[in-house]
Coordinates of N, CA and C in Angstrom, one line a residue:
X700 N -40.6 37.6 97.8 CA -40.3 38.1 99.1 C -39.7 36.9 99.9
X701 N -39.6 37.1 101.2 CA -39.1 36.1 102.2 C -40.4 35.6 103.5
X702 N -40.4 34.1 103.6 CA -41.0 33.8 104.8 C -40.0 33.4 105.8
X703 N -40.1 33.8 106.6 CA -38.4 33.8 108.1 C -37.1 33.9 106.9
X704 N -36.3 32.8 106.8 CA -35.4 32.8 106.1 C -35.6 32.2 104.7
X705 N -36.3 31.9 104.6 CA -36.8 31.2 103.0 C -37.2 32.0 102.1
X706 N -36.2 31.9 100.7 CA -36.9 33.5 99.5 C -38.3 32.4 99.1
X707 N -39.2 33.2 98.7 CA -40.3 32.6 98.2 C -40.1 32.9 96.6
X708 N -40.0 31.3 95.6 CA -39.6 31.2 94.8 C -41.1 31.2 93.6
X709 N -41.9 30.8 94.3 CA -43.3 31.0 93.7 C -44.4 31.2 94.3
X710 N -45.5 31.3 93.7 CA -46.9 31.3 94.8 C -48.1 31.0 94.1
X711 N -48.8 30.1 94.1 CA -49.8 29.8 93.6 C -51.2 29.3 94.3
X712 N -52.1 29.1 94.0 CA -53.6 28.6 94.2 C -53.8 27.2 93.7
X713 N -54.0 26.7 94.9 CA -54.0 25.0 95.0 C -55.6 24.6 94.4
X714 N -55.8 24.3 93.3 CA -56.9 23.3 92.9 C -58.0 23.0 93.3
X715 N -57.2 21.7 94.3 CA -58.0 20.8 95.0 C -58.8 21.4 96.0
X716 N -57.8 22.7 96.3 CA -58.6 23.2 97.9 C -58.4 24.3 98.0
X717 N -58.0 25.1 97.1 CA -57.9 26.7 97.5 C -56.7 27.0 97.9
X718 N -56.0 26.3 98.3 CA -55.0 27.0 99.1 C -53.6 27.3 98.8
X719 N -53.5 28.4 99.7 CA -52.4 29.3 98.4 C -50.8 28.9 98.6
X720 N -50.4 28.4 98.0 CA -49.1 27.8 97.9 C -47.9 28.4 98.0
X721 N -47.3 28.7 98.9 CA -45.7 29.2 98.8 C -44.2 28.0 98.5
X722 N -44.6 28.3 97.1 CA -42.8 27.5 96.8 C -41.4 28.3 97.6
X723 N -40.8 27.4 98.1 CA -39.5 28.1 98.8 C -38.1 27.6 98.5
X724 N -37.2 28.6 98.8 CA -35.9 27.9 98.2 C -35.3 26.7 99.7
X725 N -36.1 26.4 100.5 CA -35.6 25.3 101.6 C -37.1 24.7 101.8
X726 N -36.3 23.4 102.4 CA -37.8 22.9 102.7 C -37.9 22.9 104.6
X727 N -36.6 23.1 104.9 CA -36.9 23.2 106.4 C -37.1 24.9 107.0
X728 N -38.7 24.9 107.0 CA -39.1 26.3 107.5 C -40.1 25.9 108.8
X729 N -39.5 27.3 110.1 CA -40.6 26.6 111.5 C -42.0 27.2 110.9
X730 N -42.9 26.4 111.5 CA -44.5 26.8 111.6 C -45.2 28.0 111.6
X731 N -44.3 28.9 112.2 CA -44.5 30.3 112.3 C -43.0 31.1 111.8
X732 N -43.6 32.1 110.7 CA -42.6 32.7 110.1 C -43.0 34.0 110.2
X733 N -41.9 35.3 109.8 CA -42.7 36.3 109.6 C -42.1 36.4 108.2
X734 N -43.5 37.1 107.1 CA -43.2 37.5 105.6 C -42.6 38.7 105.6
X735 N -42.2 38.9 104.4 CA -41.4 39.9 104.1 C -42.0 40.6 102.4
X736 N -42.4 41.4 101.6 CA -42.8 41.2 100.2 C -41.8 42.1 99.8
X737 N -41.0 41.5 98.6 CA -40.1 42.1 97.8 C -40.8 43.5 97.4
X738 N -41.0 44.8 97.9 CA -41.8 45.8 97.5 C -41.4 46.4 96.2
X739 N -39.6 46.1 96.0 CA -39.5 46.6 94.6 C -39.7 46.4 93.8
X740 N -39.8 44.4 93.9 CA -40.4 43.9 92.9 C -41.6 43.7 92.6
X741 N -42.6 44.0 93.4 CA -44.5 44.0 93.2 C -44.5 45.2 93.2
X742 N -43.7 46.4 93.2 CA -44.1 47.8 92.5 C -43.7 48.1 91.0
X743 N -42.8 47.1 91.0 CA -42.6 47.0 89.5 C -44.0 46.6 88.5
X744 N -44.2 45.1 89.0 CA -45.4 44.4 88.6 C -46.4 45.4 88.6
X745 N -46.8 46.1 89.8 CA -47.9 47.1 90.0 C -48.1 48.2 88.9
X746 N -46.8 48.5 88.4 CA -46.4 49.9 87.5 C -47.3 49.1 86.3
X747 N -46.2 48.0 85.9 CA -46.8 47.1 84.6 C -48.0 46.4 84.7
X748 N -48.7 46.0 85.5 CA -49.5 45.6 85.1 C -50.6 46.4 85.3
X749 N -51.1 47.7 86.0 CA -52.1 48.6 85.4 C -51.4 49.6 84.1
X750 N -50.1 49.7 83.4 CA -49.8 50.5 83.0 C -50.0 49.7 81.3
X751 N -50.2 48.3 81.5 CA -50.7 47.2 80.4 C -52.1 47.5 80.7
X752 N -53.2 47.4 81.5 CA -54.7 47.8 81.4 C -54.8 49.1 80.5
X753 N -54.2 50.5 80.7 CA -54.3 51.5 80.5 C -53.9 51.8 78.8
X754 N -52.8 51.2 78.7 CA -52.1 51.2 77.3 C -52.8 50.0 76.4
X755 N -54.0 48.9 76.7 CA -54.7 48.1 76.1 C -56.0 49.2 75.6
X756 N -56.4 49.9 76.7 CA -57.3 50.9 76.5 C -57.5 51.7 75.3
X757 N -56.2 52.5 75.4 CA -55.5 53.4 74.9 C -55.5 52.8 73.2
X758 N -55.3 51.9 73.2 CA -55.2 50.8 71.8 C -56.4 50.9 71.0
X759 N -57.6 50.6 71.7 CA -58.8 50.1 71.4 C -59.2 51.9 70.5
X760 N -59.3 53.3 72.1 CA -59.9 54.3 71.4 C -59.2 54.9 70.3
X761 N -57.9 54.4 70.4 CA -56.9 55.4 69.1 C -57.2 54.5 68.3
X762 N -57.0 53.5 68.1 CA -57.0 52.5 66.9 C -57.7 51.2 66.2
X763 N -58.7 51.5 67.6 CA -59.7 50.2 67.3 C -58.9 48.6 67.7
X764 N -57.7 48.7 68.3 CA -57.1 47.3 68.3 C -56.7 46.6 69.5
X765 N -57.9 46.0 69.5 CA -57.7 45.3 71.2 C -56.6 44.1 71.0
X766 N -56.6 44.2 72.6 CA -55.0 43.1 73.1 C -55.1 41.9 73.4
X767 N -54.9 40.8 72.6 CA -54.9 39.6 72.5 C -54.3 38.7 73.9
X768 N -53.2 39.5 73.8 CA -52.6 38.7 75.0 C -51.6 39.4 75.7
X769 N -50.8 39.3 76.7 CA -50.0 40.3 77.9 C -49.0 39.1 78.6
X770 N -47.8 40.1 78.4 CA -46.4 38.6 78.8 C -45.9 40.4 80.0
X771 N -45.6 39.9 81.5 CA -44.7 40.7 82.2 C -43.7 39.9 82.2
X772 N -42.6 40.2 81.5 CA -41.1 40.2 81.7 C -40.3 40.2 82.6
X773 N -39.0 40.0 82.7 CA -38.1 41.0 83.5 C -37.4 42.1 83.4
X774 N -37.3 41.6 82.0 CA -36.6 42.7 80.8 C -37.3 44.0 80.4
X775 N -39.1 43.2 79.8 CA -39.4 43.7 78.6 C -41.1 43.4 79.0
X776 N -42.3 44.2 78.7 CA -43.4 43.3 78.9 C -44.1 43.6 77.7
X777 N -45.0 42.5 77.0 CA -45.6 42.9 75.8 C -46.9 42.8 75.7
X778 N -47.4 43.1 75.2 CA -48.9 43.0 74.3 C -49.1 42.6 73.4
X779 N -49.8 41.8 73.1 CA -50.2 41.4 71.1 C -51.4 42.1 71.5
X780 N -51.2 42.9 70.1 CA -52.6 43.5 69.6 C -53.2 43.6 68.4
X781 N -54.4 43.5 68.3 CA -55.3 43.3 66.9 C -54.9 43.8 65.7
X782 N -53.8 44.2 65.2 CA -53.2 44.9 64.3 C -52.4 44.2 63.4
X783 N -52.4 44.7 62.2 CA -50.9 44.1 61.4 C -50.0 45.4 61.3
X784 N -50.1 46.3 61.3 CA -49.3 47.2 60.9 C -49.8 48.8 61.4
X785 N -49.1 49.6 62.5 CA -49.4 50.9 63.0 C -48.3 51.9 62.0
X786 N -49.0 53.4 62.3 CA -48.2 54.2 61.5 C -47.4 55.0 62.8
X787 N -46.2 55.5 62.6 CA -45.6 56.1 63.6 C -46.2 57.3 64.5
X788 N -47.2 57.6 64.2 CA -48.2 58.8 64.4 C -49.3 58.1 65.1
X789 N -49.8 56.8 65.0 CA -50.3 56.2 65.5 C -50.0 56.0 67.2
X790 N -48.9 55.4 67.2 CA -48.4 54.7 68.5 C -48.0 56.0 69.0
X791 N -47.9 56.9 68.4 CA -47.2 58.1 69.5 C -48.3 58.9 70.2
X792 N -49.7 58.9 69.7 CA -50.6 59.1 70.0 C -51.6 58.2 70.5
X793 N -51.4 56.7 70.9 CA -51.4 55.7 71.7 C -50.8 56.1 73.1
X794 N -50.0 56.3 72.9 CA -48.6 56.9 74.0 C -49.0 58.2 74.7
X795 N -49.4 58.7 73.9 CA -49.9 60.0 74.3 C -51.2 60.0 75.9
X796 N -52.2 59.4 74.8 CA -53.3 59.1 75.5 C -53.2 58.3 76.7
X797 N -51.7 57.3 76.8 CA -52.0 56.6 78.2 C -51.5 57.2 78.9
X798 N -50.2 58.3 78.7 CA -49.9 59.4 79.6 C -50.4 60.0 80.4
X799 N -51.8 60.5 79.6 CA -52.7 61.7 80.1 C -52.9 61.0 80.9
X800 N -53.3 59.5 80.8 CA -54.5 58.9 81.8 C -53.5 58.8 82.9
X801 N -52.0 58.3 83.1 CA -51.2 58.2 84.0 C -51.1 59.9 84.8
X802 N -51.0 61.0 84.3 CA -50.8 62.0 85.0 C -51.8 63.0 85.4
X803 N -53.2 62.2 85.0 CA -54.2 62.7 85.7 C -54.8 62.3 86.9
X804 N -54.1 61.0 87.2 CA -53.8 60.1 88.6 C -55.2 60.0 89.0
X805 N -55.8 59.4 88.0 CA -57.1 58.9 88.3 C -57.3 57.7 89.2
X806 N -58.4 57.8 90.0 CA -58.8 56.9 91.0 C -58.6 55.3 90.4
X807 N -57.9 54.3 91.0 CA -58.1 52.8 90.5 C -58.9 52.2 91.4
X808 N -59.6 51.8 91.3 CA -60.7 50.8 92.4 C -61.1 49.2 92.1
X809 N -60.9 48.6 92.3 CA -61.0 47.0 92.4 C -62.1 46.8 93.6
X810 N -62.8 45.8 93.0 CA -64.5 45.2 93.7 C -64.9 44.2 93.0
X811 N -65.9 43.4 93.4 CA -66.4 42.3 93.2 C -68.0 42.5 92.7
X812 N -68.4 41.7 91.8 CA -69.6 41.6 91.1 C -70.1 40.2 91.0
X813 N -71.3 39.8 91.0 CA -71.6 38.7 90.3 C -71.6 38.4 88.8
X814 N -71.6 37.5 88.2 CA -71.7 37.4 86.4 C -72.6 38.5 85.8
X815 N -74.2 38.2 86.9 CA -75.1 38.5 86.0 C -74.7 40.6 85.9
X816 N -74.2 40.5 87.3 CA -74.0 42.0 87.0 C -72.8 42.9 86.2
X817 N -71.6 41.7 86.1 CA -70.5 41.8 85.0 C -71.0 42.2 84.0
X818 N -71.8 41.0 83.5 CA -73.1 41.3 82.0 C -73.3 42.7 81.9
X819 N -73.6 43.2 82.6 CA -74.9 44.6 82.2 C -73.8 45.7 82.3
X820 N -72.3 45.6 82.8 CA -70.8 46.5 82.6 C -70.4 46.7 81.2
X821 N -69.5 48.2 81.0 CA -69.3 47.9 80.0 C -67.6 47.4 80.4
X822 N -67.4 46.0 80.0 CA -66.3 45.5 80.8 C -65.7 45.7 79.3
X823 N -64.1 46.1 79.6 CA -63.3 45.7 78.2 C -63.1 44.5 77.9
X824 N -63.3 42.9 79.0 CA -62.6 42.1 78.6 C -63.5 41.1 79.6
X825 N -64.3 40.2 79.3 CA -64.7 39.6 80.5 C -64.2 38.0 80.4
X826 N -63.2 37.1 81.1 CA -63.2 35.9 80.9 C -64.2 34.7 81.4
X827 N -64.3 33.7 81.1 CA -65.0 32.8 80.7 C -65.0 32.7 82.5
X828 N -66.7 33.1 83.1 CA -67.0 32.7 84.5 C -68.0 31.9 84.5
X829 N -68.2 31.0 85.3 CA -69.2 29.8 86.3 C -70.2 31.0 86.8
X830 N -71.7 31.0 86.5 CA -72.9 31.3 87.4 C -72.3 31.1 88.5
X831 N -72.7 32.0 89.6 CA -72.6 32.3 90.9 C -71.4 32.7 91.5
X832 N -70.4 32.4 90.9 CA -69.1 32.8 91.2 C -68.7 34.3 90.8
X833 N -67.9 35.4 92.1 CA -68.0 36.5 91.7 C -66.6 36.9 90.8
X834 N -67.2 38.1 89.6 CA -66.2 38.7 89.0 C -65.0 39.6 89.7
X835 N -63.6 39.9 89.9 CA -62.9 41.0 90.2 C -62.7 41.9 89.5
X836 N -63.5 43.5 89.7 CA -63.2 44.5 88.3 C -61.8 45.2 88.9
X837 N -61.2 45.4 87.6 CA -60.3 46.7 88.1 C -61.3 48.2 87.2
X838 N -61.1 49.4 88.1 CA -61.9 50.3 87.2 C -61.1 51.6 87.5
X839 N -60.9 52.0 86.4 CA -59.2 53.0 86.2 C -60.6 54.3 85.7
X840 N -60.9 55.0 86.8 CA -62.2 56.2 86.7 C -61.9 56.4 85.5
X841 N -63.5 56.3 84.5 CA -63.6 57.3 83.4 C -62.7 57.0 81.9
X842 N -62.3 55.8 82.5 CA -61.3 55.2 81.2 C -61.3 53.8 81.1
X843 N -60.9 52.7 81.8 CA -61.2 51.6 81.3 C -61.9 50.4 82.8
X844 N -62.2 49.9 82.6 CA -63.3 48.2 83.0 C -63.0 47.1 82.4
X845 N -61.9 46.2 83.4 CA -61.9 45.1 82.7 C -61.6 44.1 84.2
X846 N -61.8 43.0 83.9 CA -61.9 41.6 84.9 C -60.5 41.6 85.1
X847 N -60.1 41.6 86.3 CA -58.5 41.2 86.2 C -58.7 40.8 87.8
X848 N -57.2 39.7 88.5 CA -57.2 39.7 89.3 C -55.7 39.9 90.1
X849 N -54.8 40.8 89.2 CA -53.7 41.1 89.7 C -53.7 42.2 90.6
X850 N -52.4 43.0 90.7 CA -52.4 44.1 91.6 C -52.0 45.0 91.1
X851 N -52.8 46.4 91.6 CA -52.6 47.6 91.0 C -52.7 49.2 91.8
X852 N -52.2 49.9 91.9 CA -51.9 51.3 92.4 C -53.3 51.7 92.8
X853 N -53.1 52.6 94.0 CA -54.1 53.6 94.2 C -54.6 54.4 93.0
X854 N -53.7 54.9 92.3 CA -54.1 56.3 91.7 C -53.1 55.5 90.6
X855 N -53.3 56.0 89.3 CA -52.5 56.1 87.8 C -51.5 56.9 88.0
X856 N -51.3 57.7 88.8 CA -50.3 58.9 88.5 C -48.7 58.2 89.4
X857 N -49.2 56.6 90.3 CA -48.0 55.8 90.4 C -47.4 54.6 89.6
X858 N -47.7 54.8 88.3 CA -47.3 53.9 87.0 C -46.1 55.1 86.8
X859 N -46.2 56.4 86.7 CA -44.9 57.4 86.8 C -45.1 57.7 85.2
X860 N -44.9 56.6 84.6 CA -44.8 56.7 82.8 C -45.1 55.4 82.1
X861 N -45.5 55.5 80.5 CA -45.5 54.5 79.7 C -44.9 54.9 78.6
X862 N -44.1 54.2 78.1 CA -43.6 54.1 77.2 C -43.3 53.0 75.9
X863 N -44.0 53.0 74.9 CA -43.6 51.7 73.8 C -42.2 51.6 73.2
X864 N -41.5 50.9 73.4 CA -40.1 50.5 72.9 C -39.6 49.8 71.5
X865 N -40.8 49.5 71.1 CA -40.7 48.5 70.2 C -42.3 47.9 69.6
X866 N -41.9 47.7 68.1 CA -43.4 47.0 67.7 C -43.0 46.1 66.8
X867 N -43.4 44.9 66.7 CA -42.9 43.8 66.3 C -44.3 42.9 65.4
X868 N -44.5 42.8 64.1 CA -44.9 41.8 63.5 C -45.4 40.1 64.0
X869 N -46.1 39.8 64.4 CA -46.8 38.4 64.7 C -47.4 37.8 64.0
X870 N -47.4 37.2 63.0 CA -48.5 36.9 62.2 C -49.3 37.8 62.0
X871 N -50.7 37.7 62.5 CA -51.6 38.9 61.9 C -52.0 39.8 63.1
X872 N -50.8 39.3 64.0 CA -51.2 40.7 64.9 C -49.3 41.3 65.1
X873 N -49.6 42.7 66.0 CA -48.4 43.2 66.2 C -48.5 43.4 67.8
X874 N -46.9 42.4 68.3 CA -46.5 42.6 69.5 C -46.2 44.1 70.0
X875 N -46.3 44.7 70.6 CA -45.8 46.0 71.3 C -45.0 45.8 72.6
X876 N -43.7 46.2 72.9 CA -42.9 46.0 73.8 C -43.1 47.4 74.7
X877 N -43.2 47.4 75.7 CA -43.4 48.8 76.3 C -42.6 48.7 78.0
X878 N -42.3 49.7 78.7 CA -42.0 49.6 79.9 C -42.3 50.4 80.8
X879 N -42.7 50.8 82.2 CA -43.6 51.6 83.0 C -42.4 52.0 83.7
X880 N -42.8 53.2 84.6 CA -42.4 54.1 85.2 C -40.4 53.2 85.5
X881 N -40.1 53.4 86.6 CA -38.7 52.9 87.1 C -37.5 51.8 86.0
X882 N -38.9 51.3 85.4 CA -38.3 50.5 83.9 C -37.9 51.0 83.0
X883 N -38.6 52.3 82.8 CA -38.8 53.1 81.3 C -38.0 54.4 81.7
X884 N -37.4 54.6 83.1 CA -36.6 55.7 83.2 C -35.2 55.1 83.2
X885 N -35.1 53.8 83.9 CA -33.4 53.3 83.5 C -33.2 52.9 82.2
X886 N -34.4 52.1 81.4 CA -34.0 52.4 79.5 C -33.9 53.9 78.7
X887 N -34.5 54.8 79.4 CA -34.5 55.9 79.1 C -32.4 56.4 79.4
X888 N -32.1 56.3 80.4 CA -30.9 57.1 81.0 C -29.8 56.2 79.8
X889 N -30.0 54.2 79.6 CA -29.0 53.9 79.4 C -29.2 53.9 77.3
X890 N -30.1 54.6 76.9 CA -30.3 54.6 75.8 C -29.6 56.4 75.8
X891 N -29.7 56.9 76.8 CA -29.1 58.5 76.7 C -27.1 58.6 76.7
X892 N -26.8 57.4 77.4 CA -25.9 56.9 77.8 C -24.6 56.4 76.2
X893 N -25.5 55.7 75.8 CA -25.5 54.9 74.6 C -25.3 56.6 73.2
X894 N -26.0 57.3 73.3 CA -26.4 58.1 72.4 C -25.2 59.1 72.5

């Protein structure tokens, strides 16, 4: 987004002190600005990054194969997942299953826990926390529980769509390329285009 006239080039969490960093494309900005957030582009992120929670999910009950790791793109976003090799029947019924969850526009809710009460969740994914420091859940009703501290939709039914584009070999796991709602309808139109 923008602070007054400055695009904001990054944003981070300062270390030393907490405090949250705006990189900017100038360095002369007055004291008081008003923000701006790029909405198209954090609804983008928003689509992908609960439509990667949902489709990690979706992995585990179809196929037993949880997700190693998660890259958002500009292009393209992916997953590694516990696999060496899916059958075409597989992933379409992967696909399947995260649809439903997308068009039954289930409740998303984000809240805070302590460890000890993280512990006793059935969390899909819990990372390495400090005693006394609180956990953030995301909790996608009736489907998945995992620690995250990105940003995510009211409801599943605004991810729009999921779609896998691609599965790719990694050593002993397989990458899955996939793209969510406004992503997955302009690869959709320019692959119709193409055809």
């Amino acid at each position: 987004g923008r602070l007054g006239d400055a695009a904001v080039l990054d944003v981070f969490v300062r270390k030393e002190d907490g405090a949250v960093v705006h990189v900017l494309d100038q360095a002369d900005v007055p004291d008081t600005v008003n923000g701006v957030v790029d909405w198209e582009r954090r609804f983008d992120h928003i689509q992908h990054h609960c439509g990667q929670h949902i489709l990690s999910r979706a992995f585990i009950d179809v196929v037993d194969a949880p997700t190693m790791s998660f890259h958002l793109g500009i292009d393209a976003c992916t997953i590694d997942i516990d696999a060496t090799e899916l059958s075409a029947e597989q992933v379409i019924e992967v696909e399947r299953l995260a649809n439903q969850v997308v068009q039954e526009n289930r409740p998303v809710e984000t809240y805070q826990v302590t460890l000890e009460e993280a512990q006793t969740l059935p969390i899909r994914k819990l990372p390495p926390i400090a005693p006394g420091e609180l956990v953030r859940l995301v909790d996608i009703t009736d489907f998945d529980l995992t620690a995250c501290g990105g940003t995510h939709p009211a409801r599943t039914g605004e991810i729009g769509l999921i779609k896998v584009t691609r599965l790719e070999r990694r050593k002993k796991m397989l990458r899955v390329s996939f793209l969510c709602g406004g992503r997955a309808i302009q690869d959709y139109d320019h692959k119709l285009k193409v055809v």
